[in-house]
GROMACS .gro file of N, CA and C in nm:
model
  510
    1MET      N    1  10.636   1.658   9.172
    1MET     CA    2  10.728   1.574   9.247
    1MET      C    3  10.861   1.574   9.175
    2MET      N    4  10.968   1.561   9.248
    2MET     CA    5  11.100   1.560   9.188
    2MET      C    6  11.118   1.435   9.104
    3GLN      N    7  11.189   1.449   8.995
    3GLN     CA    8  11.214   1.336   8.909
    3GLN      C    9  11.313   1.241   8.974
    4GLY      N   10  11.286   1.110   8.958
    4GLY     CA   11  11.381   1.010   9.000
    4GLY      C   12  11.386   0.984   9.150
    5ILE      N   13  11.302   1.046   9.227
    5ILE     CA   14  11.305   1.025   9.371
    5ILE      C   15  11.169   0.975   9.416
    6SER      N   16  11.168   0.860   9.479
    6SER     CA   17  11.045   0.805   9.534
    6SER      C   18  11.070   0.766   9.678
    7TRP      N   19  10.963   0.742   9.751
    7TRP     CA   20  10.977   0.707   9.893
    7TRP      C   21  11.062   0.582   9.909
    8THR      N   22  11.040   0.481   9.824
    8THR     CA   23  11.113   0.356   9.840
    8THR      C   24  11.260   0.368   9.801
    9SER      N   25  11.294   0.466   9.719
    9SER     CA   26  11.434   0.481   9.679
    9SER      C   27  11.516   0.561   9.779
   10LEU      N   28  11.450   0.618   9.878
   10LEU     CA   29  11.522   0.700   9.975
   10LEU      C   30  11.591   0.615  10.079
   11SER      N   31  11.708   0.659  10.117
   11SER     CA   32  11.778   0.596  10.228
   11SER      C   33  11.707   0.635  10.357
   12GLY      N   34  11.747   0.574  10.466
   12GLY     CA   35  11.692   0.614  10.596
   12GLY      C   36  11.714   0.761  10.621
   13TYR      N   37  11.832   0.811  10.579
   13TYR     CA   38  11.862   0.953  10.596
   13TYR      C   39  11.761   1.037  10.517
   14GLY      N   40  11.740   1.000  10.391
   14GLY     CA   41  11.648   1.076  10.307
   14GLY      C   42  11.506   1.076  10.362
   15ARG      N   43  11.466   0.964  10.416
   15ARG     CA   44  11.332   0.955  10.474
   15ARG      C   45  11.319   1.045  10.597
   16SER      N   46  11.423   1.048  10.679
   16SER     CA   47  11.416   1.135  10.797
   16SER      C   48  11.416   1.280  10.756
   17VAL      N   49  11.488   1.314  10.649
   17VAL     CA   50  11.489   1.451  10.599
   17VAL      C   51  11.352   1.487  10.544
   18LEU      N   52  11.291   1.396  10.469
   18LEU     CA   53  11.158   1.421  10.416
   18LEU      C   54  11.059   1.446  10.529
   19ALA      N   55  11.060   1.360  10.628
   19ALA     CA   56  10.967   1.377  10.740
   19ALA      C   57  10.992   1.509  10.810
   20ALA      N   58  11.117   1.543  10.831
   20ALA     CA   59  11.149   1.670  10.898
   20ALA      C   60  11.108   1.787  10.811
   21GLY      N   61  11.128   1.776  10.681
   21GLY     CA   62  11.091   1.884  10.590
   21GLY      C   63  10.942   1.907  10.588
   22LEU      N   64  10.865   1.800  10.584
   22LEU     CA   65  10.720   1.815  10.585
   22LEU      C   66  10.673   1.878  10.714
   23ILE      N   67  10.736   1.840  10.824
   23ILE     CA   68  10.698   1.898  10.952
   23ILE      C   69  10.734   2.045  10.957
   24SER      N   70  10.855   2.081  10.913
   24SER     CA   71  10.896   2.221  10.922
   24SER      C   72  10.816   2.307  10.827
   25LEU      N   73  10.781   2.255  10.709
   25LEU     CA   74  10.705   2.335  10.614
   25LEU      C   75  10.562   2.357  10.660
   26THR      N   76  10.503   2.256  10.720
   26THR     CA   77  10.363   2.269  10.758
   26THR      C   78  10.344   2.333  10.893
   27ALA      N   79  10.451   2.358  10.964
   27ALA     CA   80  10.438   2.420  11.096
   27ALA      C   81  10.371   2.556  11.088
   28GLY      N   82  10.389   2.627  10.978
   28GLY     CA   83  10.329   2.758  10.963
   28GLY      C   84  10.190   2.756  10.904
   29CYS      N   85  10.139   2.639  10.870
   29CYS     CA   86  10.006   2.628  10.810
   29CYS      C   87   9.899   2.636  10.918
   30ALA      N   88   9.783   2.681  10.876
   30ALA     CA   89   9.671   2.686  10.969
   30ALA      C   90   9.629   2.544  11.003
   31GLY      N   91   9.586   2.524  11.123
   31GLY     CA   92   9.539   2.394  11.166
   31GLY      C   93   9.652   2.310  11.221
   32THR      N   94   9.614   2.194  11.269
   32THR     CA   95   9.711   2.103  11.329
   32THR      C   96   9.761   2.010  11.221
   33HIS      N   97   9.891   1.985  11.222
   33HIS     CA   98   9.949   1.894  11.125
   33HIS      C   99   9.999   1.771  11.197
   34SER      N  100   9.965   1.657  11.145
   34SER     CA  101  10.024   1.535  11.197
   34SER      C  102  10.111   1.476  11.087
   35GLN      N  103  10.212   1.408  11.127
   35GLN     CA  104  10.308   1.352  11.033
   35GLN      C  105  10.240   1.246  10.948
   36PRO      N  106  10.270   1.239  10.817
   36PRO     CA  107  10.210   1.136  10.734
   36PRO      C  108  10.243   0.997  10.787
   37GLU      N  109  10.147   0.906  10.777
   37GLU     CA  110  10.167   0.770  10.829
   37GLU      C  111  10.287   0.704  10.765
   38SER      N  112  10.307   0.724  10.634
   38SER     CA  113  10.420   0.660  10.566
   38SER      C  114  10.553   0.711  10.620
   39ALA      N  115  10.559   0.835  10.661
   39ALA     CA  116  10.683   0.888  10.717
   39ALA      C  117  10.709   0.827  10.854
   40MET      N  118  10.602   0.799  10.927
   40MET     CA  119  10.618   0.740  11.059
   40MET      C  120  10.678   0.601  11.048
   41SER      N  121  10.635   0.524  10.949
   41SER     CA  122  10.682   0.387  10.939
   41SER      C  123  10.824   0.378  10.887
   42ALA      N  124  10.882   0.489  10.843
   42ALA     CA  125  11.017   0.487  10.788
   42ALA      C  126  11.122   0.469  10.896
   43SER      N  127  11.090   0.502  11.017
   43SER     CA  128  11.189   0.489  11.123
   43SER      C  129  11.139   0.388  11.224
   44SER      N  130  11.229   0.344  11.307
   44SER     CA  131  11.190   0.248  11.410
   44SER      C  132  11.151   0.318  11.538
   45SER      N  133  11.145   0.450  11.535
   45SER     CA  134  11.111   0.525  11.655
   45SER      C  135  10.961   0.522  11.679
   46PRO      N  136  10.919   0.544  11.800
   46PRO     CA  137  10.777   0.545  11.831
   46PRO      C  138  10.705   0.656  11.755
   47ALA      N  139  10.575   0.637  11.734
   47ALA     CA  140  10.494   0.736  11.665
   47ALA      C  141  10.511   0.872  11.732
   48GLY      N  142  10.523   0.975  11.651
   48GLY     CA  143  10.537   1.109  11.704
   48GLY      C  144  10.681   1.155  11.716
   49ASN      N  145  10.775   1.063  11.711
   49ASN     CA  146  10.917   1.100  11.717
   49ASN      C  147  10.976   1.088  11.578
   50VAL      N  148  11.052   1.186  11.539
   50VAL     CA  149  11.117   1.184  11.410
   50VAL      C  150  11.266   1.195  11.433
   51LEU      N  151  11.339   1.099  11.381
   51LEU     CA  152  11.484   1.106  11.390
   51LEU      C  153  11.533   1.195  11.279
   52VAL      N  154  11.599   1.299  11.315
   52VAL     CA  155  11.647   1.395  11.217
   52VAL      C  156  11.796   1.412  11.238
   53SER      N  157  11.870   1.403  11.129
   53SER     CA  158  12.012   1.430  11.138
   53SER      C  159  12.042   1.553  11.055
   54VAL      N  160  12.149   1.618  11.088
   54VAL     CA  161  12.190   1.736  11.014
   54VAL      C  162  12.265   1.690  10.890
   55PRO      N  163  12.226   1.738  10.772
   55PRO     CA  164  12.298   1.698  10.652
   55PRO      C  165  12.442   1.744  10.659
   56GLU      N  166  12.532   1.657  10.616
   56GLU     CA  167  12.674   1.689  10.625
   56GLU      C  168  12.740   1.706  10.490
   57THR      N  169  12.707   1.620  10.394
   57THR     CA  170  12.769   1.632  10.262
   57THR      C  171  12.684   1.723  10.175
   58ASP      N  172  12.744   1.773  10.068
   58ASP     CA  173  12.667   1.858   9.978
   58ASP      C  174  12.549   1.784   9.917
   59CYS      N  175  12.563   1.655   9.891
   59CYS     CA  176  12.451   1.579   9.837
   59CYS      C  177  12.340   1.561   9.942
   60GLU      N  178  12.376   1.540  10.066
   60GLU     CA  179  12.275   1.534  10.172
   60GLU      C  180  12.203   1.668  10.185
   61ILE      N  181  12.277   1.775  10.171
   61ILE     CA  182  12.218   1.909  10.176
   61ILE      C  183  12.123   1.927  10.059
   62ARG      N  184  12.161   1.877   9.940
   62ARG     CA  185  12.074   1.888   9.823
   62ARG      C  186  11.944   1.811   9.845
   63VAL      N  187  11.954   1.691   9.902
   63VAL     CA  188  11.833   1.613   9.932
   63VAL      C  189  11.746   1.690  10.030
   64TRP      N  190  11.806   1.745  10.133
   64TRP     CA  191  11.732   1.825  10.231
   64TRP      C  192  11.660   1.940  10.162
   65TYR      N  193  11.732   2.013  10.077
   65TYR     CA  194  11.675   2.127  10.005
   65TYR      C  195  11.557   2.082   9.918
   66ASN      N  196  11.577   1.975   9.842
   66ASN     CA  197  11.470   1.927   9.755
   66ASN      C  198  11.344   1.895   9.833
   67TYR      N  199  11.360   1.835   9.949
   67TYR     CA  200  11.242   1.800  10.027
   67TYR      C  201  11.181   1.919  10.099
   68GLN      N  202  11.250   2.026  10.109
   68GLN     CA  203  11.189   2.148  10.162
   68GLN      C  204  11.092   2.205  10.058
   69VAL      N  205  11.131   2.201   9.930
   69VAL     CA  206  11.049   2.264   9.828
   69VAL      C  207  10.945   2.171   9.767
   70VAL      N  208  10.965   2.039   9.774
   70VAL     CA  209  10.873   1.946   9.711
   70VAL      C  210  10.733   1.952   9.773
   71ALA      N  211  10.722   1.994   9.896
   71ALA     CA  212  10.592   1.998   9.964
   71ALA      C  213  10.514   2.126   9.937
   72ILE      N  214  10.573   2.221   9.869
   72ILE     CA  215  10.506   2.351   9.848
   72ILE      C  216  10.370   2.336   9.780
   73PRO      N  217  10.353   2.256   9.674
   73PRO     CA  218  10.219   2.245   9.614
   73PRO      C  219  10.114   2.190   9.711
   74VAL      N  220  10.152   2.095   9.795
   74VAL     CA  221  10.058   2.039   9.893
   74VAL      C  222  10.020   2.146   9.995
   75ILE      N  223  10.118   2.218  10.040
   75ILE     CA  224  10.092   2.323  10.138
   75ILE      C  225  10.010   2.435  10.075
   76ASN      N  226  10.035   2.464   9.948
   76ASN     CA  227   9.956   2.566   9.878
   76ASN      C  228   9.808   2.527   9.878
   77GLU      N  229   9.779   2.399   9.860
   77GLU     CA  230   9.640   2.354   9.865
   77GLU      C  231   9.578   2.383  10.001
   78ARG      N  232   9.655   2.366  10.107
   78ARG     CA  233   9.605   2.400  10.241
   78ARG      C  234   9.580   2.550  10.251
   79TRP      N  235   9.673   2.629  10.197
   79TRP     CA  236   9.656   2.774  10.202
   79TRP      C  237   9.529   2.816  10.129
   80ILE      N  238   9.498   2.749  10.019
   80ILE     CA  239   9.376   2.779   9.944
   80ILE      C  240   9.254   2.754  10.033
   81THR      N  241   9.253   2.640  10.102
   81THR     CA  242   9.137   2.606  10.185
   81THR      C  243   9.122   2.699  10.305
   82THR      N  244   9.233   2.762  10.347
   82THR     CA  245   9.222   2.856  10.458
   82THR      C  246   9.186   2.996  10.412
   83GLY      N  247   9.175   3.015  10.280
   83GLY     CA  248   9.131   3.143  10.228
   83GLY      C  249   9.239   3.247  10.204
   84LEU      N  250   9.365   3.204  10.201
   84LEU     CA  251   9.471   3.301  10.172
   84LEU      C  252   9.459   3.351  10.028
   85THR      N  253   9.491   3.476  10.009
   85THR     CA  254   9.485   3.533   9.874
   85THR      C  255   9.595   3.473   9.788
   86LEU      N  256   9.579   3.486   9.658
   86LEU     CA  257   9.679   3.437   9.564
   86LEU      C  258   9.814   3.504   9.590
   87GLU      N  259   9.813   3.634   9.614
   87GLU     CA  260   9.939   3.704   9.642
   87GLU      C  261  10.005   3.650   9.769
   88GLU      N  262   9.928   3.630   9.874
   88GLU     CA  263   9.986   3.580  10.000
   88GLU      C  264  10.041   3.439   9.981
   89ARG      N  265   9.970   3.356   9.905
   89ARG     CA  266  10.021   3.221   9.880
   89ARG      C  267  10.151   3.226   9.799
   90ALA      N  268  10.158   3.317   9.703
   90ALA     CA  269  10.281   3.332   9.624
   90ALA      C  270  10.396   3.378   9.713
   91ARG      N  271  10.368   3.472   9.801
   91ARG     CA  272  10.473   3.520   9.892
   91ARG      C  273  10.520   3.409   9.985
   92ARG      N  274  10.427   3.331  10.037
   92ARG     CA  275  10.465   3.222  10.128
   92ARG      C  276  10.544   3.112  10.055
   93ALA      N  277  10.500   3.080   9.934
   93ALA     CA  278  10.573   2.979   9.856
   93ALA      C  279  10.715   3.029   9.826
   94PHE      N  280  10.724   3.155   9.785
   94PHE     CA  281  10.856   3.214   9.759
   94PHE      C  282  10.942   3.210   9.885
   95ASP      N  283  10.885   3.254   9.997
   95ASP     CA  284  10.961   3.259  10.122
   95ASP      C  285  11.008   3.120  10.166
   96THR      N  286  10.923   3.020  10.149
   96THR     CA  287  10.961   2.884  10.187
   96THR      C  288  11.081   2.839  10.106
   97ARG      N  289  11.076   2.861   9.976
   97ARG     CA  290  11.188   2.820   9.891
   97ARG      C  291  11.312   2.904   9.921
   98HIS      N  292  11.294   3.033   9.940
   98HIS     CA  293  11.409   3.119   9.965
   98HIS      C  294  11.479   3.081  10.095
   99ARG      N  295  11.402   3.053  10.199
   99ARG     CA  296  11.463   3.010  10.326
   99ARG      C  297  11.539   2.879  10.308
  100ALA      N  298  11.481   2.787  10.233
  100ALA     CA  299  11.549   2.660  10.207
  100ALA      C  300  11.680   2.685  10.132
  101ARG      N  301  11.677   2.773  10.034
  101ARG     CA  302  11.797   2.807   9.956
  101ARG      C  303  11.906   2.863  10.047
  102MET      N  304  11.868   2.959  10.130
  102MET     CA  305  11.967   3.023  10.217
  102MET      C  306  12.021   2.925  10.321
  103ASN      N  307  11.934   2.846  10.381
  103ASN     CA  308  11.981   2.748  10.479
  103ASN      C  309  12.071   2.644  10.416
  104ALA      N  310  12.037   2.599  10.297
  104ALA     CA  311  12.122   2.501  10.228
  104ALA      C  312  12.260   2.559  10.201
  105ARG      N  313  12.264   2.683  10.161
  105ARG     CA  314  12.394   2.746  10.134
  105ARG      C  315  12.479   2.756  10.260
  106TYR      N  316  12.417   2.789  10.370
  106TYR     CA  317  12.494   2.802  10.494
  106TYR      C  318  12.540   2.667  10.548
  107MET      N  319  12.477   2.559  10.504
  107MET     CA  320  12.520   2.426  10.546
  107MET      C  321  12.632   2.371  10.458
  108MET      N  322  12.655   2.432  10.342
  108MET     CA  323  12.755   2.380  10.248
  108MET      C  324  12.892   2.371  10.313
  109SER      N  325  12.965   2.267  10.277
  109SER     CA  326  13.097   2.245  10.335
  109SER      C  327  13.203   2.338  10.277
  110SER      N  328  13.181   2.386  10.156
  110SER     CA  329  13.281   2.469  10.089
  110SER      C  330  13.235   2.614  10.081
  111ALA      N  331  13.306   2.700  10.151
  111ALA     CA  332  13.275   2.843  10.145
  111ALA      C  333  13.297   2.896  10.004
  112GLU      N  334  13.393   2.838   9.932
  112GLU     CA  335  13.420   2.882   9.795
  112GLU      C  336  13.302   2.851   9.703
  113GLU      N  337  13.245   2.732   9.717
  113GLU     CA  338  13.129   2.696   9.635
  113GLU      C  339  13.010   2.784   9.668
  114MET      N  340  12.990   2.815   9.796
  114MET     CA  341  12.881   2.903   9.835
  114MET      C  342  12.902   3.042   9.773
  115LYS      N  343  13.025   3.091   9.778
  115LYS     CA  344  13.055   3.222   9.719
  115LYS      C  345  13.035   3.220   9.568
  116ALA      N  346  13.065   3.107   9.503
  116ALA     CA  347  13.043   3.096   9.359
  116ALA      C  348  12.893   3.105   9.327
  117LEU      N  349  12.810   3.041   9.409
  117LEU     CA  350  12.665   3.050   9.389
  117LEU      C  351  12.616   3.193   9.412
  118GLN      N  352  12.671   3.259   9.512
  118GLN     CA  353  12.634   3.398   9.537
  118GLN      C  354  12.675   3.488   9.421
  119ALA      N  355  12.793   3.464   9.366
  119ALA     CA  356  12.840   3.544   9.251
  119ALA      C  357  12.750   3.519   9.130
  120ARG      N  358  12.712   3.394   9.108
  120ARG     CA  359  12.621   3.361   8.998
  120ARG      C  360  12.489   3.436   9.015
  121ASP      N  361  12.435   3.431   9.136
  121ASP     CA  362  12.308   3.498   9.161
  121ASP      C  363  12.320   3.650   9.150
  122MET      N  364  12.432   3.703   9.191
  122MET     CA  365  12.452   3.848   9.180
  122MET      C  366  12.450   3.889   9.034
  123GLU      N  367  12.517   3.810   8.950
  123GLU     CA  368  12.520   3.842   8.808
  123GLU      C  369  12.384   3.821   8.743
  124LYS      N  370  12.317   3.714   8.779
  124LYS     CA  371  12.189   3.679   8.716
  124LYS      C  372  12.072   3.764   8.766
  125TYR      N  373  12.070   3.790   8.898
  125TYR     CA  374  11.954   3.857   8.959
  125TYR      C  375  11.984   3.992   9.021
  126GLY      N  376  12.112   4.028   9.030
  126GLY     CA  377  12.148   4.153   9.096
  126GLY      C  378  12.141   4.143   9.248
  127ASN      N  379  12.141   4.019   9.299
  127ASN     CA  380  12.129   3.994   9.442
  127ASN      C  381  12.204   3.864   9.473
  128PRO      N  382  12.297   3.865   9.567
  128PRO     CA  383  12.373   3.742   9.596
  128PRO      C  384  12.289   3.629   9.655
  129ASP      N  385  12.170   3.660   9.701
  129ASP     CA  386  12.083   3.559   9.761
  129ASP      C  387  11.975   3.509   9.666
  130GLY      N  388  11.989   3.539   9.539
  130GLY     CA  389  11.890   3.494   9.441
  130GLY      C  390  11.785   3.600   9.415
  131PRO      N  391  11.687   3.565   9.333
  131PRO     CA  392  11.585   3.664   9.299
  131PRO      C  393  11.499   3.701   9.419
  132THR      N  394  11.453   3.823   9.420
  132THR     CA  395  11.357   3.866   9.522
  132THR      C  396  11.216   3.838   9.470
  133PHE      N  397  11.120   3.843   9.558
  133PHE     CA  398  10.980   3.827   9.517
  133PHE      C  399  10.944   3.933   9.415
  134GLU      N  400  10.982   4.056   9.444
  134GLU     CA  401  10.951   4.167   9.355
  134GLU      C  402  11.016   4.149   9.218
  135TYR      N  403  11.139   4.097   9.216
  135TYR     CA  404  11.208   4.071   9.090
  135TYR      C  405  11.127   3.973   9.004
  136LEU      N  406  11.079   3.865   9.066
  136LEU     CA  407  11.004   3.764   8.992
  136LEU      C  408  10.871   3.818   8.941
  137VAL      N  409  10.803   3.898   9.022
  137VAL     CA  410  10.678   3.959   8.977
  137VAL      C  411  10.705   4.050   8.858
  138GLN      N  412  10.804   4.136   8.871
  138GLN     CA  413  10.836   4.231   8.764
  138GLN      C  414  10.879   4.160   8.636
  139LYS      N  415  10.955   4.054   8.650
  139LYS     CA  416  10.999   3.976   8.533
  139LYS      C  417  10.877   3.926   8.455
  140SER      N  418  10.777   3.875   8.525
  140SER     CA  419  10.655   3.829   8.459
  140SER      C  420  10.576   3.944   8.399
  141LEU      N  421  10.565   4.054   8.474
  141LEU     CA  422  10.491   4.170   8.422
  141LEU      C  423  10.557   4.223   8.295
  142ASN      N  424  10.689   4.222   8.292
  142ASN     CA  425  10.762   4.270   8.173
  142ASN      C  426  10.736   4.182   8.051
  143LYS      N  427  10.697   4.058   8.074
  143LYS     CA  428  10.666   3.967   7.964
  143LYS      C  429  10.519   3.976   7.922
  144GLY      N  430  10.445   4.070   7.983
  144GLY     CA  431  10.306   4.089   7.947
  144GLY      C  432  10.207   4.004   8.024
  145VAL      N  433  10.255   3.939   8.127
  145VAL     CA  434  10.169   3.855   8.211
  145VAL      C  435  10.101   3.943   8.315
  146ASP      N  436   9.974   3.917   8.344
  146ASP     CA  437   9.908   3.998   8.448
  146ASP      C  438   9.956   3.953   8.586
  147ARG      N  439   9.925   4.033   8.686
  147ARG     CA  440   9.975   4.011   8.822
  147ARG      C  441   9.933   3.874   8.878
  148ASP      N  442   9.807   3.835   8.858
  148ASP     CA  443   9.762   3.705   8.908
  148ASP      C  444   9.841   3.591   8.845
  149GLN      N  445   9.865   3.601   8.715
  149GLN     CA  446   9.944   3.497   8.647
  149GLN      C  447  10.087   3.498   8.700
  150ALA      N  448  10.140   3.615   8.730
  150ALA     CA  449  10.275   3.624   8.786
  150ALA      C  450  10.280   3.551   8.920
  151TYR      N  451  10.179   3.570   9.003
  151TYR     CA  452  10.174   3.501   9.133
  151TYR      C  453  10.166   3.350   9.114
  152LYS      N  454  10.084   3.306   9.019
  152LYS     CA  455  10.072   3.162   8.992
  152LYS      C  456  10.205   3.104   8.944
  153LYS      N  457  10.277   3.180   8.863
  153LYS     CA  458  10.407   3.134   8.815
  153LYS      C  459  10.506   3.122   8.931
  154ILE      N  460  10.500   3.214   9.025
  154ILE     CA  461  10.590   3.208   9.141
  154ILE      C  462  10.560   3.084   9.225
  155ILE      N  463  10.433   3.055   9.246
  155ILE     CA  464  10.397   2.936   9.323
  155ILE      C  465  10.449   2.811   9.253
  156ALA      N  466  10.426   2.802   9.122
  156ALA     CA  467  10.471   2.684   9.047
  156ALA      C  468  10.623   2.672   9.048
  157SER      N  469  10.692   2.783   9.028
  157SER     CA  470  10.838   2.775   9.022
  157SER      C  471  10.901   2.751   9.159
  158SER      N  472  10.830   2.782   9.264
  158SER     CA  473  10.882   2.759   9.399
  158SER      C  474  10.901   2.611   9.428
  159ALA      N  475  10.830   2.526   9.358
  159ALA     CA  476  10.839   2.382   9.381
  159ALA      C  477  10.933   2.312   9.284
  160ARG      N  478  10.995   2.387   9.193
  160ARG     CA  479  11.088   2.327   9.097
  160ARG      C  480  11.231   2.343   9.146
  161THR      N  481  11.309   2.240   9.121
  161THR     CA  482  11.451   2.246   9.154
  161THR      C  483  11.530   2.221   9.026
  162ASP      N  484  11.658   2.251   9.032
  162ASP     CA  485  11.747   2.240   8.916
  162ASP      C  486  11.790   2.094   8.897
  163ASN      N  487  11.748   2.035   8.786
  163ASN     CA  488  11.782   1.894   8.760
  163ASN      C  489  11.932   1.873   8.747
  164GLY      N  490  12.004   1.972   8.698
  164GLY     CA  491  12.149   1.960   8.685
  164GLY      C  492  12.216   1.938   8.819
  165TYR      N  493  12.178   2.019   8.918
  165TYR     CA  494  12.234   2.000   9.052
  165TYR      C  495  12.186   1.869   9.113
  166ASN      N  496  12.060   1.832   9.087
  166ASN     CA  497  12.007   1.708   9.143
  166ASN      C  498  12.080   1.586   9.087
  167GLU      N  499  12.112   1.588   8.957
  167GLU     CA  500  12.178   1.474   8.894
  167GLU      C  501  12.317   1.450   8.952
  168GLU      N  502  12.383   1.554   8.999
  168GLU     CA  503  12.515   1.538   9.058
  168GLU      C  504  12.511   1.449   9.182
  169CYS      N  505  12.395   1.437   9.243
  169CYS     CA  506  12.384   1.362   9.369
  169CYS      C  507  12.308   1.231   9.354
  170GLN      N  508  12.287   1.186   9.234
  170GLN     CA  509  12.215   1.059   9.216
  170GLN      C  510  12.310   0.947   9.185
   0.00000   0.00000   0.00000
């Protein structure tokens, strides 16, 4: 779970983002997903309806991003029960985080800041959109980690966010 963020500390906006994030993340999971009861009580709307607003400020976008990735461990547990392989779970966890990263960037209000992040990623990973799945696997293999451990590391890292960026919005 992200540090410093709890259900009770969230604004109405944050709660609607969390509910929307859980719904969007679990939409691809096997089986039927119903919204958590606690998320339902966060709004005054009838059960089954989720009020979702589009994040406008960079901090709202950061909250949205964090809640996209915070659910990955829970969803991974579902993937385990459905029998997905470790590699497939790692790919799905990576893809979930990568999509959240890309969508957050496209929502940013400053094109210059987005370009700065792309330049950082280009220098760090050789790709303006951040590391690729293959890059992360190879990075672990180069450190002497076996493939299964590399996949486990990808799943774990998919749920972590940068505390430095998070602190800017607290």
